[in-house]
C-alpha cells in the first residue's frame, strides 16, 4: 500500500513541491491537498497583471481542477484545515472532512498584515493577496472613483497601478520618505516616484495612518498629523505575516514562522513545511524564487532520496508596472566594509548602483534599464571574484568583449542561472527540455518548462 501524503495550502510553494515530487517519485504516495481557496492552484504573482487588465484568471491558472484529477490527487478545494492531530496523524477541515497522513506538508503561505487602526474593519478596506481581493478592486473601479493604497512597497504600487489602469484616482500613502525602501535606495526610489507621478499616481509620503473613517463603508483616511483625504476604497499593502497558527496549535515549534531545518523538516519528522509560512535559519521569505528552491529540496526528501539541502537564498525583485524598469537584489545599502560603483544619468532616467565586498558583488539596484539584472544576480549567487572584470562591471556583460566572459553569453550562462523568475526556471531546465524532448518553438518550451508562461 502507498503511503499517504497530505498537503495543507494549495498555493505556489506547496504545489511546486508536489510537482517536483511527481517528477521524481510519481507513484510513491496517495496525495491529498486541502486549499481554502475554491480553485485550482494559480500564479499569485500574476494577480497584478490581472488587476491591470493584462491577463485573465484563466491565464494565470497553474494547475486546474482537472489537472488534479488527471494526476490522481484528491483536492479539497474551498476547505480550510482547522486541526492537525499529530497523535492520530490526521488533519481535519472546518466542515469536518478528515484525512490521515503518513507525511504531512504544511504550505499555508502568509496573510496580509492589516494595521489595526480604528475603522480597519469597515466595508471597503481590503488587502491584496488573492483572487477575491482583485475582484473587489475591479468592482470598485466600476462603481467608485478614488482609491487609497496604504504601503508604497512592491504590492502597494502594483495595486495602485492596476486600479489606475481602469481610470481610478489613486493615492499611495507611505510611512517612509522612499518608495520600496527595502529594494530601492534614496536615488532610485525618487526616480521611481517621479515616473509614477508622471503616470498620474498621487503620493502622501511620510504619512502615518491614524484612522479609517466612514459610516459602515470607508469614506476617508485620517493621518496622525491631523490631515485627511476622501476615499472610496482602502487597500492595505503593508506587509505579510507567516500563516503559522495551525502549526503552532498542533504543538510544532514556531517562532516568526514554522521552524524548519535544511531538509524542510519541522520538529516533527513526519511533517515538512515550505513557502512563506516557514522560518529557515532565522529568515522568512516573501518572494517565489526561494520557495521554489525549498520545494525542490523538500520533494527530494519526501521521495526519500536523502540528498539536497536548502541553505537559504539571495533574492531579487522587479516591479511589474508597464514602463517602469527596475531591478534590485541582495544587500544594496552596504556599510563601512563594502565599496560602491554608481552610474547616474538623470536626463535619461538611468541609475545603476553595485555594492562590492572583498571583490565580490553582493548587491545591485538598477533603474531605467534592468537588462543586466540577471547577469549581476548570477554573479552574486555564484560569489565569483570580479577582480579581472572590475573595470567593465558597471557597464554590463555585453561590454566584456573578448575577455573570455562575453561573446556568446547564453552558452556561457551557468545551468543554474535563472531565466524565468516568476516560475523559477533555470537555463539547465530549458536546455534539458529542449534536448530530451526535441523542442523547437517557444510555445513548446513554455508548455514543458513553464518558462515565459
Ligand atoms: C499581488 C502579488 C504580487 C506578487 N508579486 C510577486 C513577484 O513579482 N515576485 C515574487 O517573487 N513574488 C511575488 N509575490 C509573492 C508570491 O506570490 C508569494 O511569495 C507566493 O505566492 C507564496 O507562496 P506560498 O505557497 O508560500 O503561499 P500562497 O501562494 O499564499 O499559498 C498558500 C495557500 O494556502 C492556503 N491556506 C492557508 N491556510 C490554510 C488552511 N488552514 N487550510 C487550507 N488552506 C490554507 C491559502 O489560502 C493559500 O491559498 C506576489 C504576491 C502577491 C499577492
Short mmCIF file of C-alpha atoms and ligand atoms in Angstrom, two decimals:
data_model
loop_
_atom_site.label_atom_id
_atom_site.label_comp_id
_atom_site.label_asym_id
_atom_site.label_seq_id
_atom_site.Cartn_x
_atom_site.Cartn_y
_atom_site.Cartn_z
CA UNK A 1 0.00 0.00 0.00
CA UNK A 2 1.18 3.51 -0.81
CA UNK A 3 1.99 5.98 1.95
CA UNK A 4 -0.38 8.92 2.37
CA UNK A 5 0.88 12.43 1.79
CA UNK A 6 -1.43 15.26 2.82
CA UNK A 7 -0.70 18.87 1.96
CA UNK A 8 -2.34 21.88 3.62
CA UNK A 9 -2.37 25.04 1.47
CA UNK A 10 -2.94 24.76 -2.24
CA UNK A 11 -0.60 27.60 -3.22
CA UNK A 12 2.58 28.25 -5.17
CA UNK A 13 5.19 26.68 -2.89
CA UNK A 14 3.21 23.61 -1.88
CA UNK A 15 2.09 22.71 -5.37
CA UNK A 16 5.60 23.24 -6.73
CA UNK A 17 6.73 20.65 -4.18
CA UNK A 18 4.06 18.21 -5.34
CA UNK A 19 5.04 18.77 -8.98
CA UNK A 20 8.71 18.17 -8.20
CA UNK A 21 7.74 15.04 -6.29
CA UNK A 22 5.65 13.71 -9.19
CA UNK A 23 8.68 14.17 -11.45
CA UNK A 24 10.99 12.05 -9.31
CA UNK A 25 8.66 9.63 -7.50
CA UNK A 26 5.30 9.65 -9.28
CA UNK A 27 3.93 6.50 -7.64
CA UNK A 28 5.21 6.87 -4.14
CA UNK A 29 2.25 8.49 -2.39
CA UNK A 30 -1.51 8.78 -2.38
CA UNK A 31 -1.71 12.58 -2.36
CA UNK A 32 -4.47 14.72 -0.83
CA UNK A 33 -4.47 18.52 -0.97
CA UNK A 34 -6.50 20.94 1.15
CA UNK A 35 -6.85 24.53 -0.08
CA UNK A 36 -9.16 27.10 1.43
CA UNK A 37 -9.46 29.00 -1.85
CA UNK A 38 -12.16 27.46 -4.08
CA UNK A 39 -9.94 26.96 -7.17
CA UNK A 40 -7.02 25.01 -8.52
CA UNK A 41 -3.57 26.50 -7.99
CA UNK A 42 -2.83 29.85 -9.60
CA UNK A 43 0.20 32.06 -10.08
CA UNK A 44 -0.32 34.61 -7.33
CA UNK A 45 2.41 36.85 -8.75
CA UNK A 46 0.28 37.43 -11.81
CA UNK A 47 -2.65 38.85 -9.85
CA UNK A 48 -1.09 42.25 -10.58
CA UNK A 49 -1.37 41.88 -14.39
CA UNK A 50 -4.92 40.52 -13.87
CA UNK A 51 -5.82 43.64 -11.91
CA UNK A 52 -4.22 45.86 -14.57
CA UNK A 53 -6.34 44.11 -17.23
CA UNK A 54 -3.35 42.49 -18.97
CA UNK A 55 -4.26 38.90 -18.08
CA UNK A 56 -7.34 36.86 -17.18
CA UNK A 57 -7.77 34.47 -14.24
CA UNK A 58 -7.81 31.53 -16.67
CA UNK A 59 -4.42 32.59 -17.99
CA UNK A 60 -2.80 32.50 -14.57
CA UNK A 61 -4.01 29.02 -13.56
CA UNK A 62 -1.01 26.76 -12.97
CA UNK A 63 -2.92 23.59 -12.07
CA UNK A 64 -6.59 23.40 -12.97
CA UNK A 65 -9.08 21.22 -11.07
CA UNK A 66 -8.84 18.76 -14.00
CA UNK A 67 -5.05 18.57 -13.54
CA UNK A 68 -5.54 17.20 -10.02
CA UNK A 69 -7.95 14.55 -11.35
CA UNK A 70 -5.56 13.59 -14.15
CA UNK A 71 -2.75 13.18 -11.63
CA UNK A 72 -4.88 11.20 -9.14
CA UNK A 73 -4.61 13.89 -6.49
CA UNK A 74 -7.59 14.29 -4.19
CA UNK A 75 -8.25 18.03 -3.94
CA UNK A 76 -10.40 19.51 -1.19
CA UNK A 77 -10.84 22.96 -2.70
CA UNK A 78 -12.54 25.58 -0.56
CA UNK A 79 -11.86 23.66 2.67
CA UNK A 80 -9.90 25.23 5.47
CA UNK A 81 -7.97 22.88 7.74
CA UNK A 82 -8.59 23.74 11.37
CA UNK A 83 -6.76 20.97 13.19
CA UNK A 84 -3.69 18.77 12.88
CA UNK A 85 -3.71 15.81 15.27
CA UNK A 86 -0.15 14.53 15.48
CA UNK A 87 -1.08 11.55 17.65
CA UNK A 88 -3.73 10.09 15.34
CA UNK A 89 -1.87 11.59 12.32
CA UNK A 90 -4.99 13.21 10.91
CA UNK A 91 -5.96 16.64 9.66
CA UNK A 92 -9.49 17.97 9.90
CA UNK A 93 -11.11 20.78 7.98
CA UNK A 94 -13.70 23.21 9.33
CA UNK A 95 -16.50 21.20 7.66
CA UNK A 96 -15.35 18.01 9.42
CA UNK A 97 -13.55 16.42 6.45
CA UNK A 98 -10.75 14.33 7.95
CA UNK A 99 -7.76 12.72 6.21
CA UNK A 100 -5.00 10.51 7.59
CA UNK A 101 -1.36 11.10 6.76
CA UNK A 102 1.96 9.32 6.88
CA UNK A 103 3.71 12.51 5.78
CA UNK A 104 2.24 15.99 6.09
CA UNK A 105 3.29 19.10 4.18
CA UNK A 106 2.31 22.48 5.61
CA UNK A 107 2.33 25.18 2.93
CA UNK A 108 -0.10 27.73 4.27
CA UNK A 109 1.70 30.82 2.94
CA UNK A 110 1.22 34.09 4.75
CA UNK A 111 -1.53 36.57 5.43
CA UNK A 112 -1.51 40.28 4.80
CA UNK A 113 -0.98 42.49 7.80
CA UNK A 114 -3.88 44.87 8.42
CA UNK A 115 -2.91 47.91 10.51
CA UNK A 116 -5.25 47.78 13.50
CA UNK A 117 -6.25 51.46 13.35
CA UNK A 118 -9.82 52.43 14.25
CA UNK A 119 -12.05 51.68 11.24
CA UNK A 120 -9.80 48.97 9.73
CA UNK A 121 -12.76 46.57 9.63
CA UNK A 122 -15.07 48.86 7.63
CA UNK A 123 -16.50 47.72 4.31
CA UNK A 124 -14.15 48.75 1.52
CA UNK A 125 -10.94 48.11 3.47
CA UNK A 126 -9.10 45.18 1.90
CA UNK A 127 -5.68 43.62 1.30
CA UNK A 128 -4.07 42.47 -1.95
CA UNK A 129 -3.45 38.75 -1.65
CA UNK A 130 -5.92 36.67 -3.62
CA UNK A 131 -8.47 36.49 -6.43
CA UNK A 132 -11.20 37.77 -4.11
CA UNK A 133 -9.22 40.96 -3.42
CA UNK A 134 -8.69 41.52 -7.15
CA UNK A 135 -12.43 41.07 -7.75
CA UNK A 136 -13.20 43.63 -5.02
CA UNK A 137 -10.77 46.14 -6.56
CA UNK A 138 -12.11 45.61 -10.08
CA UNK A 139 -15.63 46.04 -8.76
CA UNK A 140 -14.60 49.31 -7.07
CA UNK A 141 -13.08 50.62 -10.33
CA UNK A 142 -16.54 50.27 -11.89
CA UNK A 143 -18.50 51.86 -9.05
CA UNK A 144 -16.20 54.34 -7.33
CA UNK A 145 -13.64 56.99 -8.15
CA UNK A 146 -10.96 57.30 -5.55
CA UNK A 147 -8.83 54.54 -4.04
CA UNK A 148 -6.13 54.80 -1.39
CA UNK A 149 -3.33 52.28 -1.12
CA UNK A 150 -1.55 52.19 2.22
CA UNK A 151 2.01 50.98 1.62
CA UNK A 152 4.44 52.06 -1.10
CA UNK A 153 6.18 48.70 -1.49
CA UNK A 154 6.04 46.33 -4.44
CA UNK A 155 2.49 45.12 -3.80
CA UNK A 156 1.10 48.55 -2.99
CA UNK A 157 2.49 50.12 -6.16
CA UNK A 158 1.26 47.24 -8.31
CA UNK A 159 -2.21 47.55 -6.76
CA UNK A 160 -2.22 51.32 -7.31
CA UNK A 161 -1.06 50.96 -10.91
CA UNK A 162 -3.66 48.27 -11.62
CA UNK A 163 -6.57 50.40 -10.39
CA UNK A 164 -5.23 53.46 -12.24
CA UNK A 165 -5.34 51.48 -15.49
CA UNK A 166 -9.13 51.38 -15.04
CA UNK A 167 -9.38 55.14 -14.61
CA UNK A 168 -9.41 55.36 -10.83
CA UNK A 169 -7.74 58.20 -8.99
CA UNK A 170 -5.24 56.53 -6.67
CA UNK A 171 -3.29 57.93 -3.72
CA UNK A 172 -0.43 55.91 -2.25
CA UNK A 173 0.24 56.53 1.45
CA UNK A 174 3.73 55.61 2.62
CA UNK A 175 5.30 55.83 6.06
CA UNK A 176 8.89 56.38 4.82
CA UNK A 177 10.34 59.02 2.50
CA UNK A 178 11.47 56.42 -0.08
CA UNK A 179 9.21 54.08 -2.06
CA UNK A 180 10.07 50.37 -1.93
CA UNK A 181 12.76 51.22 0.62
CA UNK A 182 13.55 47.55 1.13
CA UNK A 183 14.58 47.28 -2.52
CA UNK A 184 15.47 50.84 -3.61
CA UNK A 185 17.97 53.36 -2.29
CA UNK A 186 17.03 57.03 -1.97
CA UNK A 187 18.10 57.98 -5.52
CA UNK A 188 16.32 55.17 -7.36
CA UNK A 189 13.31 55.47 -5.03
CA UNK A 190 12.97 59.13 -6.02
CA UNK A 191 13.28 58.29 -9.73
CA UNK A 192 10.56 55.68 -9.30
CA UNK A 193 8.28 58.16 -7.57
CA UNK A 194 8.79 60.73 -10.36
CA UNK A 195 7.93 58.17 -13.04
CA UNK A 196 4.79 57.08 -11.20
CA UNK A 197 3.72 60.70 -10.64
CA UNK A 198 4.07 61.28 -14.38
CA UNK A 199 1.66 58.38 -14.88
CA UNK A 200 -0.83 60.13 -12.59
CA UNK A 201 -0.26 58.43 -9.21
CA UNK A 202 -0.59 60.65 -6.11
CA UNK A 203 1.55 60.21 -3.00
CA UNK A 204 1.34 61.05 0.69
CA UNK A 205 4.89 60.33 1.85
CA UNK A 206 5.96 60.10 5.50
CA UNK A 207 2.32 59.86 6.42
CA UNK A 208 1.08 57.77 9.31
CA UNK A 209 -2.46 56.44 9.04
CA UNK A 210 -4.39 57.13 12.25
CA UNK A 211 -7.97 56.20 11.40
CA UNK A 212 -10.24 54.99 8.63
CA UNK A 213 -13.43 56.98 8.63
CA UNK A 214 -16.88 56.28 7.24
CA UNK A 215 -20.28 55.17 8.34
CA UNK A 216 -20.30 51.44 7.53
CA UNK A 217 -18.31 51.86 4.33
CA UNK A 218 -15.00 53.70 4.18
CA UNK A 219 -15.18 57.36 3.10
CA UNK A 220 -11.79 58.70 4.16
CA UNK A 221 -8.39 58.23 5.77
CA UNK A 222 -7.18 60.40 8.65
CA UNK A 223 -3.49 60.87 9.35
CA UNK A 224 -1.53 61.35 12.57
CA UNK A 225 -0.74 64.99 11.65
CA UNK A 226 -4.49 65.78 11.61
CA UNK A 227 -4.88 65.93 7.81
CA UNK A 228 -7.20 63.62 5.87
CA UNK A 229 -8.22 62.52 2.38
CA UNK A 230 -11.52 61.30 0.96
CA UNK A 231 -11.56 57.81 -0.48
CA UNK A 232 -13.96 55.06 -1.57
CA UNK A 233 -11.62 52.10 -1.09
CA UNK A 234 -8.57 51.39 1.06
CA UNK A 235 -6.08 48.69 0.06
CA UNK A 236 -3.61 47.84 2.82
CA UNK A 237 -0.32 46.55 1.47
CA UNK A 238 1.97 46.99 4.45
CA UNK A 239 3.49 43.56 4.79
CA UNK A 240 2.76 39.91 5.39
CA UNK A 241 2.91 37.54 8.35
CA UNK A 242 3.63 33.79 8.05
CA UNK A 243 0.46 31.76 8.40
CA UNK A 244 1.64 29.51 11.21
CA UNK A 245 -1.23 29.42 13.72
CA UNK A 246 -2.41 25.95 12.63
CA UNK A 247 1.11 24.51 13.03
CA UNK A 248 1.55 26.32 16.33
CA UNK A 249 -1.75 24.95 17.65
CA UNK A 250 -0.59 21.41 16.88
CA UNK A 251 2.49 21.93 19.06
CA UNK A 252 5.08 22.33 16.28
CA UNK A 253 7.95 24.64 17.12
CA UNK A 254 7.25 28.06 15.59
CA UNK A 255 8.94 31.42 16.02
CA UNK A 256 8.28 34.06 13.35
CA UNK A 257 7.28 31.15 11.09
CA UNK A 258 7.13 27.35 11.20
CA UNK A 259 10.72 26.47 12.05
CA UNK A 260 12.34 24.04 9.57
CA UNK A 261 15.82 22.59 9.08
CA UNK A 262 17.80 22.43 5.81
CA UNK A 263 15.69 19.49 4.60
CA UNK A 264 12.47 21.47 5.17
CA UNK A 265 11.51 19.19 8.04
CA UNK A 266 9.75 20.65 11.06
CA UNK A 267 10.40 19.49 14.63
CA UNK A 268 8.04 16.57 13.91
CA UNK A 269 9.93 14.33 11.44
CA UNK A 270 6.72 13.33 9.67
CA UNK A 271 5.84 16.94 8.94
CA UNK A 272 7.53 19.16 6.35
CA UNK A 273 6.84 22.78 5.57
CA UNK A 274 7.65 25.06 2.61
CA UNK A 275 6.80 28.56 1.45
CA UNK A 276 6.11 31.86 3.11
CA UNK A 277 4.90 30.15 6.28
CA UNK A 278 8.36 28.84 7.20
CA UNK A 279 11.27 30.26 9.08
CA UNK A 280 14.59 28.84 7.93
CA UNK A 281 17.88 29.75 9.61
CA UNK A 282 16.12 32.75 11.12
CA UNK A 283 14.79 34.06 7.78
CA UNK A 284 11.32 34.24 6.30
CA UNK A 285 10.75 34.91 2.59
CA UNK A 286 8.09 36.77 0.62
CA UNK A 287 9.16 36.05 -2.97
CA UNK A 288 8.73 32.89 -5.03
CA UNK A 289 12.30 32.10 -6.09
CA UNK A 290 13.39 30.91 -2.61
CA UNK A 291 10.14 28.99 -2.22
CA UNK A 292 10.80 27.07 -5.42
CA UNK A 293 14.27 26.18 -4.14
CA UNK A 294 12.68 24.94 -0.91
CA UNK A 295 10.16 22.93 -2.97
CA UNK A 296 12.89 21.07 -4.83
CA UNK A 297 14.72 20.10 -1.64
CA UNK A 298 11.52 19.10 0.14
CA UNK A 299 10.36 16.91 -2.77
CA UNK A 300 13.73 15.24 -2.77
CA UNK A 301 13.38 14.28 0.88
CA UNK A 302 9.74 13.27 0.56
CA UNK A 303 10.91 10.96 -2.24
CA UNK A 304 13.38 9.54 0.31
CA UNK A 305 16.34 10.33 -1.89
CA UNK A 306 18.02 11.97 1.07
CA UNK A 307 20.15 14.42 -0.85
CA UNK A 308 19.83 18.16 -1.31
CA UNK A 309 19.92 20.84 1.34
CA UNK A 310 18.26 24.21 1.34
CA UNK A 311 20.80 26.69 2.64
CA UNK A 312 18.93 29.98 2.22
CA UNK A 313 18.54 32.31 -0.77
CA UNK A 314 19.63 35.66 -2.11
CA UNK A 315 16.55 37.31 -3.59
CA UNK A 316 15.93 39.73 -6.44
CA UNK A 317 12.92 41.90 -7.25
CA UNK A 318 11.34 43.53 -10.26
CA UNK A 319 8.27 45.76 -10.27
CA UNK A 320 5.51 44.63 -12.63
CA UNK A 321 4.37 48.06 -13.78
CA UNK A 322 4.47 48.65 -17.53
CA UNK A 323 7.00 51.29 -18.46
CA UNK A 324 8.93 51.07 -15.18
CA UNK A 325 12.15 49.13 -15.41
CA UNK A 326 13.76 48.38 -12.08
CA UNK A 327 15.75 45.58 -10.57
CA UNK A 328 17.06 45.13 -7.05
CA UNK A 329 18.96 42.28 -5.43
CA UNK A 330 20.98 41.45 -2.35
CA UNK A 331 22.48 43.98 0.01
CA UNK A 332 22.27 47.31 -1.80
CA UNK A 333 22.84 49.55 1.22
CA UNK A 334 26.33 48.35 2.13
CA UNK A 335 28.40 49.50 5.13
CA UNK A 336 31.95 50.51 6.03
CA UNK A 337 33.27 47.13 4.80
CA UNK A 338 31.82 47.48 1.29
CA UNK A 339 32.56 49.54 -1.84
CA UNK A 340 30.08 51.10 -4.25
CA UNK A 341 30.06 51.65 -8.00
CA UNK A 342 27.45 54.16 -9.12
CA UNK A 343 26.33 55.44 -12.52
CA UNK A 344 23.59 58.06 -12.80
CA UNK A 345 22.09 59.88 -15.79
CA UNK A 346 19.03 61.75 -14.55
CA UNK A 347 18.07 63.07 -18.00
CA UNK A 348 17.87 59.57 -19.47
CA UNK A 349 16.33 58.22 -16.25
CA UNK A 350 19.15 55.74 -15.73
CA UNK A 351 20.69 54.70 -12.42
CA UNK A 352 22.90 51.81 -11.52
CA UNK A 353 24.46 51.00 -8.17
CA UNK A 354 26.60 47.96 -7.44
CA UNK A 355 27.80 47.02 -3.96
CA UNK A 356 31.03 45.02 -3.65
CA UNK A 357 32.68 43.26 -0.75
CA UNK A 358 36.05 41.51 -0.98
CA UNK A 359 35.92 41.72 -4.80
CA UNK A 360 32.55 40.07 -4.93
CA UNK A 361 29.21 41.55 -5.94
CA UNK A 362 26.79 41.46 -3.02
CA UNK A 363 24.05 43.88 -4.09
CA UNK A 364 22.65 45.78 -7.08
CA UNK A 365 19.99 48.37 -7.85
CA UNK A 366 19.21 49.14 -11.49
CA UNK A 367 16.69 51.75 -12.58
CA UNK A 368 15.70 52.62 -16.14
CA UNK A 369 17.45 49.65 -17.73
CA UNK A 370 17.47 46.30 -15.94
CA UNK A 371 18.76 44.14 -18.83
CA UNK A 372 21.90 43.27 -16.93
CA UNK A 373 19.99 42.31 -13.77
CA UNK A 374 20.10 38.56 -14.44
CA UNK A 375 23.84 38.66 -15.02
CA UNK A 376 24.54 40.65 -11.87
CA UNK A 377 22.26 38.31 -9.94
CA UNK A 378 24.17 35.32 -11.25
CA UNK A 379 27.46 36.92 -10.20
CA UNK A 380 26.02 37.47 -6.74
CA UNK A 381 24.73 33.93 -6.39
CA UNK A 382 27.92 32.31 -7.63
CA UNK A 383 30.12 34.56 -5.47
CA UNK A 384 32.54 34.93 -8.41
CA UNK A 385 35.66 37.06 -7.87
CA UNK A 386 35.20 40.04 -10.17
CA UNK A 387 38.78 41.43 -9.98
CA UNK A 388 39.57 40.75 -13.64
CA UNK A 389 36.32 42.27 -14.98
CA UNK A 390 36.12 45.10 -12.46
CA UNK A 391 36.72 47.94 -14.97
CA UNK A 392 33.80 46.77 -17.13
CA UNK A 393 31.47 45.54 -14.41
CA UNK A 394 29.34 48.67 -14.24
CA UNK A 395 28.73 48.64 -17.99
CA UNK A 396 27.39 45.11 -18.06
CA UNK A 397 28.07 41.75 -19.58
CA UNK A 398 27.81 42.95 -23.17
CA UNK A 399 30.91 45.13 -22.59
CA UNK A 400 33.11 42.25 -21.60
CA UNK A 401 34.01 41.77 -25.27
CA UNK A 402 36.57 39.07 -25.93
CA UNK A 403 37.90 38.88 -22.42
CA UNK A 404 36.56 35.38 -22.28
CA UNK A 405 33.44 36.29 -20.28
CA UNK A 406 31.34 37.88 -23.01
CA UNK A 407 30.65 36.76 -26.58
CA UNK A 408 28.07 34.04 -26.63
CA UNK A 409 26.79 34.80 -23.19
CA UNK A 410 23.89 32.39 -23.39
CA UNK A 411 26.25 29.49 -23.99
CA UNK A 412 28.35 30.70 -21.08
CA UNK A 413 25.43 31.03 -18.68
CA UNK A 414 25.57 28.53 -15.83
CA UNK A 415 22.94 25.79 -15.77
CA UNK A 416 21.54 27.15 -12.52
CA UNK A 417 21.21 30.72 -13.91
CA UNK A 418 17.58 31.72 -13.62
CA UNK A 419 15.85 32.55 -16.91
CA UNK A 420 12.22 32.89 -15.81
CA UNK A 421 11.89 34.45 -12.36
CA UNK A 422 8.13 34.06 -11.92
CA UNK A 423 8.27 30.33 -12.48
CA UNK A 424 11.75 29.69 -11.13
CA UNK A 425 13.03 28.07 -14.33
CA UNK A 426 16.81 27.88 -14.86
CA UNK A 427 18.81 27.60 -18.05
CA UNK A 428 19.61 23.94 -17.31
CA UNK A 429 15.87 23.03 -17.13
CA UNK A 430 15.26 24.63 -20.53
CA UNK A 431 18.27 23.07 -22.23
CA UNK A 432 17.36 19.68 -20.81
CA UNK A 433 13.76 20.01 -22.01
CA UNK A 434 14.91 21.07 -25.49
CA UNK A 435 17.40 18.26 -25.87
CA UNK A 436 15.45 15.40 -24.31
CA UNK A 437 12.05 16.33 -25.78
CA UNK A 438 13.33 17.65 -29.13
CA UNK A 439 11.57 21.01 -28.63
CA UNK A 440 11.76 23.68 -31.32
CA UNK A 441 9.46 26.63 -30.60
CA UNK A 442 8.97 28.97 -27.64
CA UNK A 443 5.44 27.58 -27.20
CA UNK A 444 6.83 24.08 -26.81
CA UNK A 445 9.45 25.22 -24.29
CA UNK A 446 6.73 27.06 -22.36
CA UNK A 447 4.46 24.02 -22.33
CA UNK A 448 7.24 21.78 -21.00
CA UNK A 449 9.02 24.06 -18.55
CA UNK A 450 6.57 26.94 -17.76
CA UNK A 451 9.37 29.40 -18.68
CA UNK A 452 7.74 32.58 -20.08
CA UNK A 453 4.27 31.34 -19.11
C1 LIG B 1 -0.26 40.58 -5.87
C2 LIG B 1 1.01 39.84 -5.59
C3 LIG B 1 2.11 40.03 -6.41
C4 LIG B 1 3.30 39.35 -6.15
N1 LIG B 1 4.36 39.54 -6.98
C5 LIG B 1 5.49 38.84 -6.78
C6 LIG B 1 6.61 38.98 -7.65
O1 LIG B 1 6.59 39.78 -8.58
N2 LIG B 1 7.69 38.21 -7.43
C7 LIG B 1 7.74 37.30 -6.42
O2 LIG B 1 8.74 36.59 -6.29
N3 LIG B 1 6.71 37.15 -5.55
C8 LIG B 1 5.60 37.91 -5.69
N4 LIG B 1 4.54 37.76 -4.82
C9 LIG B 1 4.69 36.84 -3.68
C10 LIG B 1 4.35 35.39 -4.07
O3 LIG B 1 3.10 35.34 -4.68
C11 LIG B 1 4.39 34.53 -2.83
O4 LIG B 1 5.73 34.54 -2.37
C12 LIG B 1 3.94 33.08 -3.06
O5 LIG B 1 2.66 33.01 -3.61
C13 LIG B 1 3.94 32.35 -1.71
O6 LIG B 1 3.64 31.01 -1.93
P1 LIG B 1 3.08 30.10 -0.74
O7 LIG B 1 2.73 28.80 -1.34
O8 LIG B 1 4.00 30.14 0.41
O9 LIG B 1 1.77 30.85 -0.28
P2 LIG B 1 0.40 31.04 -1.07
O10 LIG B 1 0.66 31.13 -2.54
O11 LIG B 1 -0.29 32.17 -0.43
O12 LIG B 1 -0.38 29.70 -0.80
C14 LIG B 1 -0.86 29.34 0.47
C15 LIG B 1 -2.25 28.81 0.30
O13 LIG B 1 -2.64 28.14 1.48
C16 LIG B 1 -3.98 28.46 1.78
N5 LIG B 1 -4.22 28.18 3.20
C17 LIG B 1 -3.73 28.86 4.27
N6 LIG B 1 -4.15 28.30 5.43
C18 LIG B 1 -4.90 27.23 5.09
C19 LIG B 1 -5.61 26.23 5.82
N7 LIG B 1 -5.62 26.24 7.16
N8 LIG B 1 -6.30 25.29 5.13
C20 LIG B 1 -6.30 25.29 3.79
N9 LIG B 1 -5.64 26.19 3.03
C21 LIG B 1 -4.95 27.15 3.67
C22 LIG B 1 -4.06 29.93 1.39
O14 LIG B 1 -5.38 30.37 1.23
C23 LIG B 1 -3.29 29.90 0.07
O15 LIG B 1 -4.12 29.56 -0.99
C24 LIG B 1 3.36 38.45 -5.05
C25 LIG B 1 2.25 38.27 -4.21
C26 LIG B 1 1.09 38.96 -4.47
C27 LIG B 1 -0.10 38.78 -3.55
#
